[in-house]
PDB file of C-alpha atoms in Angstrom:
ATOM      1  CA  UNK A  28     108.333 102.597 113.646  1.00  0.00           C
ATOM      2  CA  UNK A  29     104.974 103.669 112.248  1.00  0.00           C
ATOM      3  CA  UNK A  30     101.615 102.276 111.367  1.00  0.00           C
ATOM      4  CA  UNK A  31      99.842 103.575 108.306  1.00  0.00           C
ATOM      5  CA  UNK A  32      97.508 106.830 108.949  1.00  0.00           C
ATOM      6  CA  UNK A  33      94.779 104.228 107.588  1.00  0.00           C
ATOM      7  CA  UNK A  34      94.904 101.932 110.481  1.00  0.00           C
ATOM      8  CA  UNK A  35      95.047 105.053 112.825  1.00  0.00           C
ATOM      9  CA  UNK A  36      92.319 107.288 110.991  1.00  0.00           C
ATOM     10  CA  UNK A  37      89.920 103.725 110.596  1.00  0.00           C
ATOM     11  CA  UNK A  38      89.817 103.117 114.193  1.00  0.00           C
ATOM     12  CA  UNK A  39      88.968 106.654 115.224  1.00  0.00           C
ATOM     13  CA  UNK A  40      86.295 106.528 112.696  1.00  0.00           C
ATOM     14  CA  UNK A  41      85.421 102.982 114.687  1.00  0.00           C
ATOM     15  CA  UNK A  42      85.396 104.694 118.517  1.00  0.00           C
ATOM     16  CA  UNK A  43      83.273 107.414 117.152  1.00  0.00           C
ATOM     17  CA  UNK A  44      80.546 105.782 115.408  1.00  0.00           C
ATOM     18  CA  UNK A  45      80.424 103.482 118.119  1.00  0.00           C
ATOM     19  CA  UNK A  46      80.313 106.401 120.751  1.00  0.00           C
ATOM     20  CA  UNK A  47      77.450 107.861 118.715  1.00  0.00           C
ATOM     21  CA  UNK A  48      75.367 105.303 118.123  1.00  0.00           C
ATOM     22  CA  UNK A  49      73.836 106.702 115.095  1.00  0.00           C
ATOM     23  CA  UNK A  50      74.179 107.343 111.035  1.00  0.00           C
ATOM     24  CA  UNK A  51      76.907 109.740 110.594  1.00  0.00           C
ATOM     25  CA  UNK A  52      77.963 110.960 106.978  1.00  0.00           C
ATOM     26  CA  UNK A  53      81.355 110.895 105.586  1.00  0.00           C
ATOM     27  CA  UNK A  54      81.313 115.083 105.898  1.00  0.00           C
ATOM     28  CA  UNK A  55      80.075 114.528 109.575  1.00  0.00           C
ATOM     29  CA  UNK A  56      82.767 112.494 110.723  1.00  0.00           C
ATOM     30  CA  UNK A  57      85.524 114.430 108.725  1.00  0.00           C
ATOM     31  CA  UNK A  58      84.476 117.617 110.370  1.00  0.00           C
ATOM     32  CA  UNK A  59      83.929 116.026 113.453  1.00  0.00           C
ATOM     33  CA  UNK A  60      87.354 114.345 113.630  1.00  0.00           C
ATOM     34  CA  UNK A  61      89.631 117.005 111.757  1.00  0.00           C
ATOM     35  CA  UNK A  62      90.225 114.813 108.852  1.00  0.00           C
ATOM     36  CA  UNK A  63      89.948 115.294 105.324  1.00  0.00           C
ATOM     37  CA  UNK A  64      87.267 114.444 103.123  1.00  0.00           C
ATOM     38  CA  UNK A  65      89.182 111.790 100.691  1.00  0.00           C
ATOM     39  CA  UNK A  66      90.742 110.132 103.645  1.00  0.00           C
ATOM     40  CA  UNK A  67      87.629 109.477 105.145  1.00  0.00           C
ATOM     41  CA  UNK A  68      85.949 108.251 101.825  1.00  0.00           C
ATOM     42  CA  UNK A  69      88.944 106.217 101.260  1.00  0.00           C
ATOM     43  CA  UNK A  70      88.984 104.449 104.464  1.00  0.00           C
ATOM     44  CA  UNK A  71      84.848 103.920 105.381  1.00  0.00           C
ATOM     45  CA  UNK A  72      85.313 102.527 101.447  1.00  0.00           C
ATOM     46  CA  UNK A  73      87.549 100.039 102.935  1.00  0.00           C
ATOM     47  CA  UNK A  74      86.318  99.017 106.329  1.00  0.00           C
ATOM     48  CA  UNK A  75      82.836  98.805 104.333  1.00  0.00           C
ATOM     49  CA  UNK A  76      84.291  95.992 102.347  1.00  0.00           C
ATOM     50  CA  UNK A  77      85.822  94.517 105.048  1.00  0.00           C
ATOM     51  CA  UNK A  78      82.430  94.038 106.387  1.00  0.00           C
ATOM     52  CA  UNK A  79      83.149  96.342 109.695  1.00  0.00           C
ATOM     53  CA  UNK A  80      80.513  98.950 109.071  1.00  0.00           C
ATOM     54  CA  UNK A  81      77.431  99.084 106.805  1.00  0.00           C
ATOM     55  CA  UNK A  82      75.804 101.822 104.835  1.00  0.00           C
ATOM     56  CA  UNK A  83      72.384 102.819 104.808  1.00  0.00           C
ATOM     57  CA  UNK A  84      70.858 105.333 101.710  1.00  0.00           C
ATOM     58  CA  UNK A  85      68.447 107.383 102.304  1.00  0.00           C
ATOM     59  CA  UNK A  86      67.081 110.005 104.445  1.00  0.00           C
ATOM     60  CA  UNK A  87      68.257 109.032 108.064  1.00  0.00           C
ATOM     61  CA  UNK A  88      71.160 107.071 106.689  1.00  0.00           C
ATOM     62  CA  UNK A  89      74.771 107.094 106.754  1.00  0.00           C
ATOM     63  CA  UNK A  90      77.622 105.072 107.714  1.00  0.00           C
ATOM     64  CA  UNK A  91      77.002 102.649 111.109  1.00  0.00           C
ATOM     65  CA  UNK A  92      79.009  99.542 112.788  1.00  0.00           C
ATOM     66  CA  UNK A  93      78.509  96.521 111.252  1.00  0.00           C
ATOM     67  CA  UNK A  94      79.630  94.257 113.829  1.00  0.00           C
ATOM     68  CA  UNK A  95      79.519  94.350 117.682  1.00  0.00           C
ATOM     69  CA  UNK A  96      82.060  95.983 118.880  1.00  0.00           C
ATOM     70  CA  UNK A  97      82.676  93.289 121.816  1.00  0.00           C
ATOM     71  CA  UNK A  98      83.639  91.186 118.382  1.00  0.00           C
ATOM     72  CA  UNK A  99      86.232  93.424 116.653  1.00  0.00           C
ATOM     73  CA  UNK A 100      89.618  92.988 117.879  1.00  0.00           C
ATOM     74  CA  UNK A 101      91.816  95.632 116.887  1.00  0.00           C
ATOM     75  CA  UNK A 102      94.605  93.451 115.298  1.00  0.00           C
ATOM     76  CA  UNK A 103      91.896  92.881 112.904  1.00  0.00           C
ATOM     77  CA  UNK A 104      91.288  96.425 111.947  1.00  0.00           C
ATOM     78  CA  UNK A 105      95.329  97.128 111.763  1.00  0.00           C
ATOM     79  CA  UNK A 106      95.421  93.697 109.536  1.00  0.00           C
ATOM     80  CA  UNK A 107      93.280  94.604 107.393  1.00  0.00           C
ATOM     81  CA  UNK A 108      94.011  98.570 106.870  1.00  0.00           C
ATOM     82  CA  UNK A 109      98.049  97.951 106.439  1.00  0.00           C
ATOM     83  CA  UNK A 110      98.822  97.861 103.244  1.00  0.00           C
ATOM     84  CA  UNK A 111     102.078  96.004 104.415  1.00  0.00           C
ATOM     85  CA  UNK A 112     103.133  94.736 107.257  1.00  0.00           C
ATOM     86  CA  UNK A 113     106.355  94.002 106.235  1.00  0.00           C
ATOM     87  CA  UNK A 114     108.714  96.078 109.103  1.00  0.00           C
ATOM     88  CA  UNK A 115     111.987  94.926 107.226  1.00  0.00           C
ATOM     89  CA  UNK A 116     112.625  94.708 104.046  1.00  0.00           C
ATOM     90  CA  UNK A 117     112.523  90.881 103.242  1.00  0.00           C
ATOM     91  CA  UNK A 118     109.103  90.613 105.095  1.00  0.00           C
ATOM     92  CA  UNK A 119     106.929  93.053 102.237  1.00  0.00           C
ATOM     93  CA  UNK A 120     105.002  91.967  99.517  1.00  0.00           C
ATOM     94  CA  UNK A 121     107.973  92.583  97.186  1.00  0.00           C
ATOM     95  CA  UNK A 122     110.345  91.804  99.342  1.00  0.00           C
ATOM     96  CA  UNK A 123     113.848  93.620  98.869  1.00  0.00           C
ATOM     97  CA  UNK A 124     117.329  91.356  98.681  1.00  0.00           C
ATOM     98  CA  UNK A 125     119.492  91.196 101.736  1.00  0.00           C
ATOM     99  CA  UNK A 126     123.341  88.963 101.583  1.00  0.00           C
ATOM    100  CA  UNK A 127     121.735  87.377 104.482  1.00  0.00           C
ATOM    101  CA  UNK A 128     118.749  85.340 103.130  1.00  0.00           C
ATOM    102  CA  UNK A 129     117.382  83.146 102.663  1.00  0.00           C
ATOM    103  CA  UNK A 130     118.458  81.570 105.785  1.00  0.00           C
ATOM    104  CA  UNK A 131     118.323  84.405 108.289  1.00  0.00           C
ATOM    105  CA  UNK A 132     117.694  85.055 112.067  1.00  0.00           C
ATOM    106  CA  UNK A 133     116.882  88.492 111.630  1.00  0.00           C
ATOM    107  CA  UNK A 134     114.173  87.493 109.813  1.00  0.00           C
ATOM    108  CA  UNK A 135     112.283  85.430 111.969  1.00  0.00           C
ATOM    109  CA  UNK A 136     112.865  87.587 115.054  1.00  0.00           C
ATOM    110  CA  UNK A 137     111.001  90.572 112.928  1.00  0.00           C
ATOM    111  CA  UNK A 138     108.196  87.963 111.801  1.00  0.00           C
ATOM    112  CA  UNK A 139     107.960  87.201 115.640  1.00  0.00           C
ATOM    113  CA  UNK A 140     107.845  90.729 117.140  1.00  0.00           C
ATOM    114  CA  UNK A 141     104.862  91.517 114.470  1.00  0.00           C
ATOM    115  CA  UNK A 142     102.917  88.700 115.582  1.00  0.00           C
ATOM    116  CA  UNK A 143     103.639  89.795 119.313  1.00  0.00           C
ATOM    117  CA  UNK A 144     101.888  93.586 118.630  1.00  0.00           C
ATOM    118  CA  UNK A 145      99.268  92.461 116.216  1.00  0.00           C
ATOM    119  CA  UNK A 146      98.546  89.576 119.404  1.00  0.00           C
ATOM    120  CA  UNK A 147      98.558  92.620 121.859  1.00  0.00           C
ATOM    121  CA  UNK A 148      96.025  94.378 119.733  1.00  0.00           C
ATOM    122  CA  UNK A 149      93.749  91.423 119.587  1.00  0.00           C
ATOM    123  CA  UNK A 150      93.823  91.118 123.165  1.00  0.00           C
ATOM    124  CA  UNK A 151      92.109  94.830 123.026  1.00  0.00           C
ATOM    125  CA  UNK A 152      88.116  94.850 121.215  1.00  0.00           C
ATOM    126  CA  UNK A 153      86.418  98.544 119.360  1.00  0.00           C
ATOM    127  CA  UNK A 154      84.236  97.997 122.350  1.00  0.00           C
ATOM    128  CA  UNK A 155      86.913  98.624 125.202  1.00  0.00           C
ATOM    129  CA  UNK A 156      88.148 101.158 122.967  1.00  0.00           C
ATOM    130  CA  UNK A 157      84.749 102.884 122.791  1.00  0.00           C
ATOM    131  CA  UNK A 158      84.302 102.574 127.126  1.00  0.00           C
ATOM    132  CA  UNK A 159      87.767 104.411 127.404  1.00  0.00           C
ATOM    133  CA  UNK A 160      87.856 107.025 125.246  1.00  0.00           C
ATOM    134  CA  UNK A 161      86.546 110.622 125.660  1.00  0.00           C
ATOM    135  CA  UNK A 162      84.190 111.591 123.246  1.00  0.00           C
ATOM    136  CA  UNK A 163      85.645 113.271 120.130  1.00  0.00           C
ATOM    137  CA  UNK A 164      85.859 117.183 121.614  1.00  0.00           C
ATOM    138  CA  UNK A 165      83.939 119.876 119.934  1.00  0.00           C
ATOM    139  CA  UNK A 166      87.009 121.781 118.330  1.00  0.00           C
ATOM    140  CA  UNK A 167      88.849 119.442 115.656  1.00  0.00           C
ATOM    141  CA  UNK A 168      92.379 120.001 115.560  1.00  0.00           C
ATOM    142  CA  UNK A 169      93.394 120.396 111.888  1.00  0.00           C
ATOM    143  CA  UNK A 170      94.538 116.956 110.170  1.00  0.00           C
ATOM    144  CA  UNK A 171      98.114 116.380 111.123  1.00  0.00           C
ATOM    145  CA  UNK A 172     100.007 114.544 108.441  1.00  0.00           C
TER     146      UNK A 172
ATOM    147  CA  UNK B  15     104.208  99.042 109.214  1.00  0.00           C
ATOM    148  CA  UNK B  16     107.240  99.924 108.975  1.00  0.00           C
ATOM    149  CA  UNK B  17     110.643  99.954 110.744  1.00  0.00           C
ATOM    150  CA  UNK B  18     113.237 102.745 109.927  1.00  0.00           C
ATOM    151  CA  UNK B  19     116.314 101.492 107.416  1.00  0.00           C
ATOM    152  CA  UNK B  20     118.683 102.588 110.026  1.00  0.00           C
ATOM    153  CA  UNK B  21     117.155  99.490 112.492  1.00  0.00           C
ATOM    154  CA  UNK B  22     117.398  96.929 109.843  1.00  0.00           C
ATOM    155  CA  UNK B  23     120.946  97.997 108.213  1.00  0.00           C
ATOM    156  CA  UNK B  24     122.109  98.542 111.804  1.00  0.00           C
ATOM    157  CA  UNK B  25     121.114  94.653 112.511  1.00  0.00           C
ATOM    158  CA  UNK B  26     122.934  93.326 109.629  1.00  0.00           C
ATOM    159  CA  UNK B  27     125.725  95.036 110.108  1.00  0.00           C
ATOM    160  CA  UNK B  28     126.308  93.643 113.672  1.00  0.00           C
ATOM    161  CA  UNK B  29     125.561  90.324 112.509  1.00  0.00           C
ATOM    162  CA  UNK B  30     128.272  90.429 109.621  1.00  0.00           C
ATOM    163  CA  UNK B  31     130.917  92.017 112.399  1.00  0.00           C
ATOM    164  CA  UNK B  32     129.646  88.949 114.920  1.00  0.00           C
ATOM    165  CA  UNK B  33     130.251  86.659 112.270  1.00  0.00           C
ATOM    166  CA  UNK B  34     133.942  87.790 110.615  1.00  0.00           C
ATOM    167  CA  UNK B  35     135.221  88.588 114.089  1.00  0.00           C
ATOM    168  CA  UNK B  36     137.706  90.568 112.638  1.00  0.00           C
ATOM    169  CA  UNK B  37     138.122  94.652 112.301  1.00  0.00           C
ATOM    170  CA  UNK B  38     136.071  95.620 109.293  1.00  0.00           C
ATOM    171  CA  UNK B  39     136.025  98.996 107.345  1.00  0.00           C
ATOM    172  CA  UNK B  40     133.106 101.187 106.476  1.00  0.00           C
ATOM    173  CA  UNK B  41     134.410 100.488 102.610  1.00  0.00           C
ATOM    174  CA  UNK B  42     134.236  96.689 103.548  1.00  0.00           C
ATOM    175  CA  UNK B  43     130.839  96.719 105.097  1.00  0.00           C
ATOM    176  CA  UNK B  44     129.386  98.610 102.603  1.00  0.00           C
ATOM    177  CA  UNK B  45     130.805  95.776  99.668  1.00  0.00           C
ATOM    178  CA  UNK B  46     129.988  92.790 101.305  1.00  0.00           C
ATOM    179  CA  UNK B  47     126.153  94.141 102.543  1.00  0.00           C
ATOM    180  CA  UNK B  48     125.490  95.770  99.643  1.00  0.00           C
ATOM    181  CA  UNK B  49     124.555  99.034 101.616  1.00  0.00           C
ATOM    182  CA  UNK B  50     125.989 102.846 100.719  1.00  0.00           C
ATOM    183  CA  UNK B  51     128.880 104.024 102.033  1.00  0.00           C
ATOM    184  CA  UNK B  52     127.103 107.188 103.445  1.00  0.00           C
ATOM    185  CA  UNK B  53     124.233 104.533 105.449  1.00  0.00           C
ATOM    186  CA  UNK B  54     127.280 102.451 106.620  1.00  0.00           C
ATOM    187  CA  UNK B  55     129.338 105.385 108.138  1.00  0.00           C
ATOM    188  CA  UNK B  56     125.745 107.119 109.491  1.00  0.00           C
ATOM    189  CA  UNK B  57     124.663 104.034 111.476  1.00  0.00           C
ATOM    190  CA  UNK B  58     128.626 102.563 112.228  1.00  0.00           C
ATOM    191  CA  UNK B  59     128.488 106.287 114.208  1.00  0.00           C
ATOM    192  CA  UNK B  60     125.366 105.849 115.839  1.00  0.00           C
ATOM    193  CA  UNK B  61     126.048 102.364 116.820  1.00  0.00           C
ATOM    194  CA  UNK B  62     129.546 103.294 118.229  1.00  0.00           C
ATOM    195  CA  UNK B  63     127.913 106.426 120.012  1.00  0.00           C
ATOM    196  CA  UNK B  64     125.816 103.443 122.114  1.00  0.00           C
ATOM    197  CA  UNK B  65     128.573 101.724 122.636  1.00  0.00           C
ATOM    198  CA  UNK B  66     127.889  98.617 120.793  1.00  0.00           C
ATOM    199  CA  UNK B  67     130.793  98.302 118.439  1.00  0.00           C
ATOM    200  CA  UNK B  68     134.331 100.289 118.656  1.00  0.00           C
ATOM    201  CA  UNK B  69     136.751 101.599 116.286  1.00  0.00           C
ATOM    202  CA  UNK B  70     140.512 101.116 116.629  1.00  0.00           C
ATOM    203  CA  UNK B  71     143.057 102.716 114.527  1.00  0.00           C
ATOM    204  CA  UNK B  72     145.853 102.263 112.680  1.00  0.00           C
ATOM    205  CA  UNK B  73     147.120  98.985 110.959  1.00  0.00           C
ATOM    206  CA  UNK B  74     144.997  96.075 111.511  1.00  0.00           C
ATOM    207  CA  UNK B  75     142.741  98.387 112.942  1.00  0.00           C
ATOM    208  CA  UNK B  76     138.494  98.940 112.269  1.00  0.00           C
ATOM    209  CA  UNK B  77     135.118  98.326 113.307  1.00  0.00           C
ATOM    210  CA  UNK B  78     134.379  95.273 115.934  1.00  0.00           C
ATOM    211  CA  UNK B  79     131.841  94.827 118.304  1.00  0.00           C
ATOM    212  CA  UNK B  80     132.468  96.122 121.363  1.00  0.00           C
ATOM    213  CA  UNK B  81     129.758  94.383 123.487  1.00  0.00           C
ATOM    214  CA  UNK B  82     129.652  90.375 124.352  1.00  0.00           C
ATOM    215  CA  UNK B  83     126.707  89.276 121.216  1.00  0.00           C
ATOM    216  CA  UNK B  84     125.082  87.399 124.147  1.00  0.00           C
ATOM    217  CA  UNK B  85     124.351  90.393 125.795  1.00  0.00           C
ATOM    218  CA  UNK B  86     123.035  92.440 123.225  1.00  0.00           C
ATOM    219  CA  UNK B  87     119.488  92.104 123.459  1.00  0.00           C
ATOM    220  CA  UNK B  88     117.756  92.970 119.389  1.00  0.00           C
ATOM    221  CA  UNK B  89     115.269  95.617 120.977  1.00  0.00           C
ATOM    222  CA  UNK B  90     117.804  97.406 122.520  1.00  0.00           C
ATOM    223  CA  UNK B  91     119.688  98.215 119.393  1.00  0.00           C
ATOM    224  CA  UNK B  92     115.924  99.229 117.488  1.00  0.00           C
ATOM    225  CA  UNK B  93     115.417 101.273 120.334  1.00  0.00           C
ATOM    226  CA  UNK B  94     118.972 103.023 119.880  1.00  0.00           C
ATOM    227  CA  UNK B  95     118.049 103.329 116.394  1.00  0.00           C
ATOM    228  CA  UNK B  96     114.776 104.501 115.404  1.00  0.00           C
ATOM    229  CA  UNK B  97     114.543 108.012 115.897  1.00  0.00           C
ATOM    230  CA  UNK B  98     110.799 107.851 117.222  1.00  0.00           C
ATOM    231  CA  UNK B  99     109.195 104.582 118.209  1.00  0.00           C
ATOM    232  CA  UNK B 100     105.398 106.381 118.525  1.00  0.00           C
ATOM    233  CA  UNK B 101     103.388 103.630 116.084  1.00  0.00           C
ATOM    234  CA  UNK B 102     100.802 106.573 116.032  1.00  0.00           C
ATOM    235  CA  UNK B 103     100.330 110.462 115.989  1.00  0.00           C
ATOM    236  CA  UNK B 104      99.613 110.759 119.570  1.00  0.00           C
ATOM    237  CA  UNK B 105     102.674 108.657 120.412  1.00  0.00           C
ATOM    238  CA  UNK B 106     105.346 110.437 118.407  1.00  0.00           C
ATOM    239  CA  UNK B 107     108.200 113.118 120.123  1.00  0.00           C
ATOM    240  CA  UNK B 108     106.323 115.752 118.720  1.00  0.00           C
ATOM    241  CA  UNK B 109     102.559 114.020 119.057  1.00  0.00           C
ATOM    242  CA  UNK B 110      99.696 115.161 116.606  1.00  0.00           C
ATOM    243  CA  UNK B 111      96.567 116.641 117.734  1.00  0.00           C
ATOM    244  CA  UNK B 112      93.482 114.426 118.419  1.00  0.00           C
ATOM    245  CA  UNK B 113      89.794 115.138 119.201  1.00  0.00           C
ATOM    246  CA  UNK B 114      90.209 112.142 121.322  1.00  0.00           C
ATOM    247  CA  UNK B 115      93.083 113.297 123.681  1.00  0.00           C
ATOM    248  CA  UNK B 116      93.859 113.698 126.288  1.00  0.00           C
ATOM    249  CA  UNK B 117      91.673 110.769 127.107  1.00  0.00           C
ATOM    250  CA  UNK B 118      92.625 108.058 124.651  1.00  0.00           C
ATOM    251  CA  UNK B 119      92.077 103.912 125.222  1.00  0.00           C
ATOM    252  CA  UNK B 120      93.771 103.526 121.478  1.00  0.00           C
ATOM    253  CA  UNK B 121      96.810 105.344 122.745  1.00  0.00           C
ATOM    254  CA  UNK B 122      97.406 102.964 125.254  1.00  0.00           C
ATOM    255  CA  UNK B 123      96.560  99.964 123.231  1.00  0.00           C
ATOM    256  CA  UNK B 124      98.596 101.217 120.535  1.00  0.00           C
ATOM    257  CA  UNK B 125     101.490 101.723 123.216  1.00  0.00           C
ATOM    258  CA  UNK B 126     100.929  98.203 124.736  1.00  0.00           C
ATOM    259  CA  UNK B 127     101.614  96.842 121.675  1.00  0.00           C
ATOM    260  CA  UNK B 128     104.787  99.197 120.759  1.00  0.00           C
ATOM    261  CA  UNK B 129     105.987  97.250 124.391  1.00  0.00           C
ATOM    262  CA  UNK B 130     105.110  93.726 123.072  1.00  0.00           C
ATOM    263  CA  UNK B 131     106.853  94.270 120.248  1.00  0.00           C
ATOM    264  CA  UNK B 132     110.184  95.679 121.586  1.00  0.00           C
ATOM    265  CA  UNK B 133     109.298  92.724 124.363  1.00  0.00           C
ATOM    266  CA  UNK B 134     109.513  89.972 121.909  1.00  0.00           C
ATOM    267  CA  UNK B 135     112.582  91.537 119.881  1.00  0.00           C
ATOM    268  CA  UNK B 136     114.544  91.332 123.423  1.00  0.00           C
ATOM    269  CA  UNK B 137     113.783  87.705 124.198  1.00  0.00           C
ATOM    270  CA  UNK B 138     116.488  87.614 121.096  1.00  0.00           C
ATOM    271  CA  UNK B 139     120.066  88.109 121.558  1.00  0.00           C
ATOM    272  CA  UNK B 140     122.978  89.223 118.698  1.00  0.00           C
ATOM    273  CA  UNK B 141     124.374  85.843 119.341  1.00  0.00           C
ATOM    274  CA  UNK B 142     121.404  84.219 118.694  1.00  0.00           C
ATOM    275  CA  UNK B 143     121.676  85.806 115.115  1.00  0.00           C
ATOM    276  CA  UNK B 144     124.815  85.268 114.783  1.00  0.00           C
ATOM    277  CA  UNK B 145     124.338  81.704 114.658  1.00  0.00           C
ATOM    278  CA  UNK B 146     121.188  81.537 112.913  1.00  0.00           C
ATOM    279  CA  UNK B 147     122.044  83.657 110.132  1.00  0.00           C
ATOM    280  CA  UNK B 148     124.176  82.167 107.196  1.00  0.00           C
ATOM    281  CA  UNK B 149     126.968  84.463 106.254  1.00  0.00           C
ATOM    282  CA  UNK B 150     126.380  87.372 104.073  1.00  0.00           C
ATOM    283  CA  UNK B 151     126.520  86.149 100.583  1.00  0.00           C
ATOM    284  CA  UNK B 152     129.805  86.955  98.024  1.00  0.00           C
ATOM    285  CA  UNK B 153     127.334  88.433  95.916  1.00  0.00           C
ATOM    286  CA  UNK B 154     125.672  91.581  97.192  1.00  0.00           C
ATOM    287  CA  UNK B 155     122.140  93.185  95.694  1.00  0.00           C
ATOM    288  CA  UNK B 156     122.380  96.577  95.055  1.00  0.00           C
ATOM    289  CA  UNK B 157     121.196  98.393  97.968  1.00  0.00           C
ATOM    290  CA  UNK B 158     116.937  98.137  98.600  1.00  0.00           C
ATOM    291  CA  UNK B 159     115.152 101.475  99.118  1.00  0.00           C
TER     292      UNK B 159
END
């Protein structure tokens, strides 16, 4: 079972700009995080149209939170970096054939279980997240894929 | 999000057995679910390996399930399946480097939520999809990758 490396890349790029407290540039944080370049433009892209951080231009500017952290939940960063949530087939966006639909049990079970992490993760904010996590060490591992 | 093939075919596959209640062969299993042959003898090994379902021999003989469907709980079959339940990096049998380990809150949240998740799938049983499953249609689709 696996999330996306977008959800799990976007909320380390949450904890540290809210550990830091100031402008960082998409270079800054992929150096300072061992991630590439691309993947970080890709996902600040993203969580910038999601409304979750804001850009400033200009000298002193860069990529900040957008919110409070007390106010985002973590479900709602997952929800909205997952392409698909779908953990079987039948629940994706295009959702494969099985002999047992449409009227299955499996089905709802895996529907259920979904809604019982994504309600764990909202039970978790960016700003508890930011309280209990070490700031990012000084030597960035190299991006494991 | 994503759970491993080998969790969902494994599911169906002891829902069809709970349903027929009769010996069924790999051949068999593989027509009727519309799986291939070489995912219906991998997980049919795996499966008897746990000591959910059994094979007899001979005449008559096949694959059954071994274990009472009301005491099958559906997370302990995903756990017997997927070969690594870590969501993220840090939570995989061989975990990826992080500059926020070793002290991480998102590991734990993201583990928290691995637990609700396997939580909610056990408050399920294999007889509880058994019944609430209509039987696997005469018309399989080719299988979904």
């Amino acid at each position: 079972m696996r999330l996306s490396q977008a959800s799990d890349f976007a909320l380390r790029i949450l904890v540290h700009l809210g550990q830091t407290r100031q402008p960082e540039t998409v270079d800054g944080l992929s150096r300072r995080l061992g991630l590439s370049k691309s993947h970080v433009m890709k996902i600040v892209a993203q969580l910038g149209r999601a409304g979750i951080i804001a850009t400033t231009r200009g000298r002193g500017g860069g990529l900040t939170l957008k919110k409070d952290p007390a106010e985002v939940r973590l479900g709602a960063v997952v929800r909205e970096m997952e392409a698909d949530l779908g953990v079987v087939a039948c629940l994706q966006h295009e959702p494969g054939d099985c002999v047992f639909l449409p009227r299955c049990a499996l089905k709802h079970a895996m529907a259920q279980a979904t809604r019982a992490f994504l309600d764990s993760l909202d039970r978790q904010t960016l700003a508890d997240m930011i309280i209990g996590t070490q700031p990012a060490r000084i030597d960035p591992p190299a991006e494991a894929v």
